[in-house]
Coordinates of C-alpha atoms in Angstrom, one line a residue:
Chain A
E1 CA 8.7 -13.7 -26.3
A2 CA 6.4 -13.0 -23.3
Q3 CA 5.3 -16.1 -21.5
V4 CA 2.7 -16.4 -18.8
T5 CA 2.3 -19.5 -16.6
Q6 CA -0.5 -20.4 -14.3
N7 CA -0.8 -23.1 -11.7
P8 CA -2.7 -25.2 -11.1
R9 CA -4.3 -25.8 -14.5
Y10 CA -7.2 -27.7 -13.0
L11 CA -8.6 -27.5 -9.5
I12 CA -11.6 -29.0 -7.8
T13 CA -12.3 -27.8 -4.3
V14 CA -15.1 -27.4 -1.8
T15 CA -17.0 -24.3 -0.7
G16 CA -15.1 -22.3 1.9
K17 CA -11.6 -23.8 1.4
K18 CA -9.1 -21.0 0.7
L19 CA -7.1 -21.4 -2.5
T20 CA -4.5 -19.5 -4.5
V21 CA -3.9 -19.6 -8.2
T22 CA -0.5 -18.5 -9.2
C23 CA 0.5 -16.4 -12.2
S24 CA 4.1 -15.8 -13.3
Q25 CA 5.7 -14.0 -16.2
N26 CA 9.2 -14.5 -17.7
M27 CA 9.7 -10.8 -18.6
N28 CA 9.7 -7.6 -16.6
H29 CA 6.3 -6.5 -17.6
E30 CA 4.5 -4.1 -15.3
Y31 CA 0.9 -4.7 -16.1
M32 CA -0.7 -8.0 -15.1
S33 CA -4.4 -8.9 -14.9
W34 CA -6.8 -11.6 -13.9
Y35 CA -10.0 -12.5 -15.9
R36 CA -12.7 -15.1 -15.5
Q37 CA -14.4 -16.6 -18.6
D38 CA -17.9 -17.8 -18.4
P39 CA -20.2 -19.1 -21.2
G40 CA -22.3 -16.2 -22.6
L41 CA -20.5 -13.6 -20.4
G42 CA -17.2 -13.5 -22.2
L43 CA -14.2 -12.4 -20.2
R44 CA -14.6 -10.2 -17.2
Q45 CA -11.7 -8.5 -15.5
I46 CA -11.3 -9.3 -11.8
Y47 CA -8.3 -7.3 -10.8
Y48 CA -5.3 -5.7 -12.5
S49 CA -2.0 -4.4 -11.4
M50 CA 0.1 -1.6 -13.0
N51 CA 3.2 -2.3 -10.9
V52 CA 4.5 -3.7 -7.7
E53 CA 2.1 -2.9 -4.8
V54 CA -0.3 -1.2 -7.2
T55 CA -3.6 -3.0 -7.8
D56 CA -7.1 -2.0 -8.8
K57 CA -10.5 -3.6 -9.2
G58 CA -11.8 -4.7 -12.5
D59 CA -15.5 -5.4 -13.2
V60 CA -16.0 -8.4 -10.9
P61 CA -13.6 -8.2 -7.9
E62 CA -16.1 -9.5 -5.3
G63 CA -14.8 -12.6 -3.6
Y64 CA -11.3 -12.3 -4.8
K65 CA -8.0 -10.9 -3.6
V66 CA -4.7 -10.3 -5.3
S67 CA -1.2 -9.2 -4.3
R68 CA 1.7 -7.9 -6.2
K69 CA 4.8 -8.1 -4.0
E70 CA 7.2 -8.7 -6.9
K71 CA 7.0 -7.9 -10.5
R72 CA 6.9 -11.4 -11.9
N73 CA 4.1 -12.8 -9.8
F74 CA 0.5 -11.9 -9.4
P75 CA -1.5 -14.6 -7.4
L76 CA -5.2 -14.7 -7.3
I77 CA -6.6 -15.6 -3.9
L78 CA -10.1 -16.9 -3.1
E79 CA -10.4 -16.7 0.7
S80 CA -13.8 -18.5 0.8
P81 CA -14.7 -20.0 -2.6
S82 CA -18.3 -20.5 -3.5
P83 CA -19.9 -22.4 -6.4
N84 CA -20.6 -19.2 -8.4
Q85 CA -16.8 -18.9 -8.7
T86 CA -16.6 -22.0 -10.7
S87 CA -15.1 -20.7 -13.9
L88 CA -12.1 -20.6 -16.3
Y89 CA -9.5 -18.1 -15.1
F90 CA -6.9 -16.4 -17.2
C91 CA -3.9 -14.4 -16.2
A92 CA -2.6 -11.8 -18.7
I93 CA 0.2 -9.4 -19.1
V94 CA 0.6 -6.4 -21.3
G95 CA 3.7 -6.4 -23.5
T96 CA 6.1 -3.5 -23.9
G97 CA 6.2 -1.0 -26.8
H98 CA 3.0 0.8 -26.0
T99 CA 1.0 -1.6 -28.1
Y100 CA -1.1 -2.6 -25.1
E101 CA -1.4 -6.2 -26.5
Q102 CA -2.2 -8.7 -23.8
Y103 CA -0.6 -12.1 -23.6
F104 CA -2.7 -14.7 -21.9
G105 CA -1.8 -17.6 -19.8
P106 CA -3.1 -21.1 -20.5
G107 CA -6.0 -20.8 -18.1
T108 CA -7.0 -22.5 -14.8
R109 CA -10.3 -24.4 -14.7
L110 CA -11.7 -24.1 -11.2
T111 CA -14.7 -26.1 -9.9
V112 CA -16.1 -25.3 -6.5
T113 CA -18.6 -27.9 -5.1
Chain B
A1 CA -18.2 3.5 -17.3
Q2 CA -16.9 1.6 -20.3
R3 CA -18.9 -1.0 -22.1
V4 CA -18.4 -3.3 -25.1
T5 CA -21.4 -4.9 -26.9
Q6 CA -21.2 -7.8 -29.3
P7 CA -24.8 -8.3 -30.4
E8 CA -24.3 -11.7 -32.0
K9 CA -23.5 -14.8 -30.0
L10 CA -23.2 -17.0 -33.1
L11 CA -22.5 -16.1 -36.7
S12 CA -22.6 -18.8 -39.4
V13 CA -21.3 -18.1 -42.9
F14 CA -20.4 -20.3 -45.8
K15 CA -16.8 -20.6 -46.9
G16 CA -15.9 -17.8 -49.3
A17 CA -18.7 -15.5 -48.0
P18 CA -17.9 -12.1 -46.4
V19 CA -17.8 -11.9 -42.7
E20 CA -18.6 -9.0 -40.4
L21 CA -18.5 -9.3 -36.6
K22 CA -20.1 -6.4 -34.9
C23 CA -18.6 -4.5 -31.9
N24 CA -20.1 -1.4 -30.4
Y25 CA -18.6 0.4 -27.5
S26 CA -19.5 3.1 -24.9
Y27 CA -16.8 5.2 -23.4
S28 CA -16.6 8.9 -22.7
G29 CA -12.9 9.3 -23.5
S30 CA -10.6 8.1 -26.2
P31 CA -10.5 4.3 -26.4
E32 CA -8.0 1.8 -27.4
L33 CA -9.8 -1.0 -29.2
F34 CA -8.8 -4.6 -29.9
W35 CA -10.0 -7.8 -31.4
Y36 CA -8.9 -11.1 -29.8
V37 CA -9.4 -14.6 -31.2
Q38 CA -9.7 -17.9 -29.3
Y39 CA -9.4 -21.0 -31.3
S40 CA -10.7 -24.2 -29.9
R41 CA -8.9 -25.2 -26.7
Q42 CA -6.3 -22.5 -27.1
R43 CA -5.6 -19.3 -25.2
L44 CA -6.8 -15.9 -26.4
Q45 CA -4.5 -14.1 -28.8
L46 CA -4.5 -10.7 -30.2
L47 CA -5.9 -10.5 -33.8
L48 CA -5.6 -6.8 -34.4
R49 CA -5.7 -3.3 -32.7
H50 CA -7.1 -0.2 -34.1
I51 CA -4.0 1.9 -33.6
S52 CA -2.0 -0.2 -36.0
R53 CA -4.5 -0.2 -38.8
E54 CA -3.1 -3.5 -40.0
S55 CA -4.6 -6.5 -41.6
I56 CA -4.1 -9.9 -40.0
K57 CA -5.1 -13.1 -41.6
G58 CA -7.2 -11.1 -44.0
F59 CA -9.2 -9.4 -41.2
T60 CA -9.6 -5.6 -40.9
A61 CA -11.4 -3.4 -38.5
D62 CA -12.1 0.3 -38.6
L63 CA -12.8 2.5 -35.7
N64 CA -15.9 4.6 -36.3
K65 CA -16.0 7.2 -33.5
G66 CA -19.3 8.6 -34.8
E67 CA -21.1 5.3 -34.5
T68 CA -18.9 4.1 -31.7
S69 CA -18.2 0.9 -33.5
F70 CA -15.2 -1.3 -34.3
H71 CA -16.6 -4.0 -36.6
L72 CA -14.3 -6.8 -37.8
K73 CA -14.5 -7.7 -41.4
K74 CA -13.1 -10.3 -43.8
P75 CA -14.0 -10.5 -47.5
F76 CA -13.8 -14.2 -47.9
A77 CA -14.2 -16.6 -44.9
Q78 CA -12.0 -19.6 -44.5
E79 CA -12.8 -22.7 -42.5
E80 CA -9.8 -22.0 -40.2
D81 CA -11.5 -18.7 -39.2
S82 CA -14.0 -20.7 -37.1
A83 CA -13.3 -19.5 -33.5
M84 CA -14.5 -17.2 -30.8
Y85 CA -13.9 -13.5 -31.4
Y86 CA -13.8 -10.9 -28.6
C87 CA -13.8 -7.2 -28.9
A88 CA -12.0 -5.3 -26.1
L89 CA -11.6 -1.7 -24.9
T90 CA -9.2 0.0 -22.7
P91 CA -8.8 3.8 -22.1
Y92 CA -6.2 5.5 -24.3
G93 CA -2.8 5.0 -22.9
G94 CA -3.4 1.5 -21.9
Y95 CA -2.4 -0.1 -18.6
Q96 CA -5.8 0.4 -17.1
K97 CA -9.1 -1.4 -16.8
V98 CA -10.0 -3.6 -19.8
T99 CA -13.5 -4.5 -20.8
F100 CA -14.3 -7.3 -23.1
G101 CA -17.5 -8.0 -25.0
T102 CA -19.3 -11.3 -24.6
G103 CA -17.9 -12.7 -27.7
T104 CA -19.1 -14.0 -31.1
K105 CA -18.7 -17.5 -32.2
L106 CA -17.9 -17.6 -35.9
Q107 CA -18.8 -20.8 -37.7
V108 CA -17.6 -21.2 -41.2
I109 CA -19.5 -23.8 -43.1
P110 CA -17.6 -25.8 -45.7

């Protein structure tokens, strides 16, 4: 079964202090994605990656960076976090078999003060 | 551009009553459409997808291309159905940008 892990699960930081949220998968899935979830706004895709070294913007990429140097990892980088990036972040992968079903990680709750 | 609209933020129904969660989409090509569910303090999980035409936990959804809708239905609501429901769209073929709706909270009243 596909598993997605995120670290840390909770993070409180200050404005401007660079941070990275890691995402790892236990299978060899090609597609990985990052979302933020905010009350009243649902899930919004930040970035996605279709394979190693292939990334593309989602709906809300501003203020975020990603990298995909190896298949199993897809870290989300906030170079200079701001309070409006306080949110619940989910990493997801798409399973195999052309069902396009996404498997979500447990979430990372980020607070930027 | 692709867009998903879920017009209801909250839907309250009595146990045993029928449920219909609305989802409308805008996309110029052929879409892949999904319903995801998020129970309290749990991660999102797939409920169903239009390409499989299956029924999960009594829920069904039919893609209506003429009305660009993908409404989720269940004939008799159960208390355990209370959760957040999200409609999602990705272009046909998958592995591309995914757009979610803003979600509908379903509250089933005992």
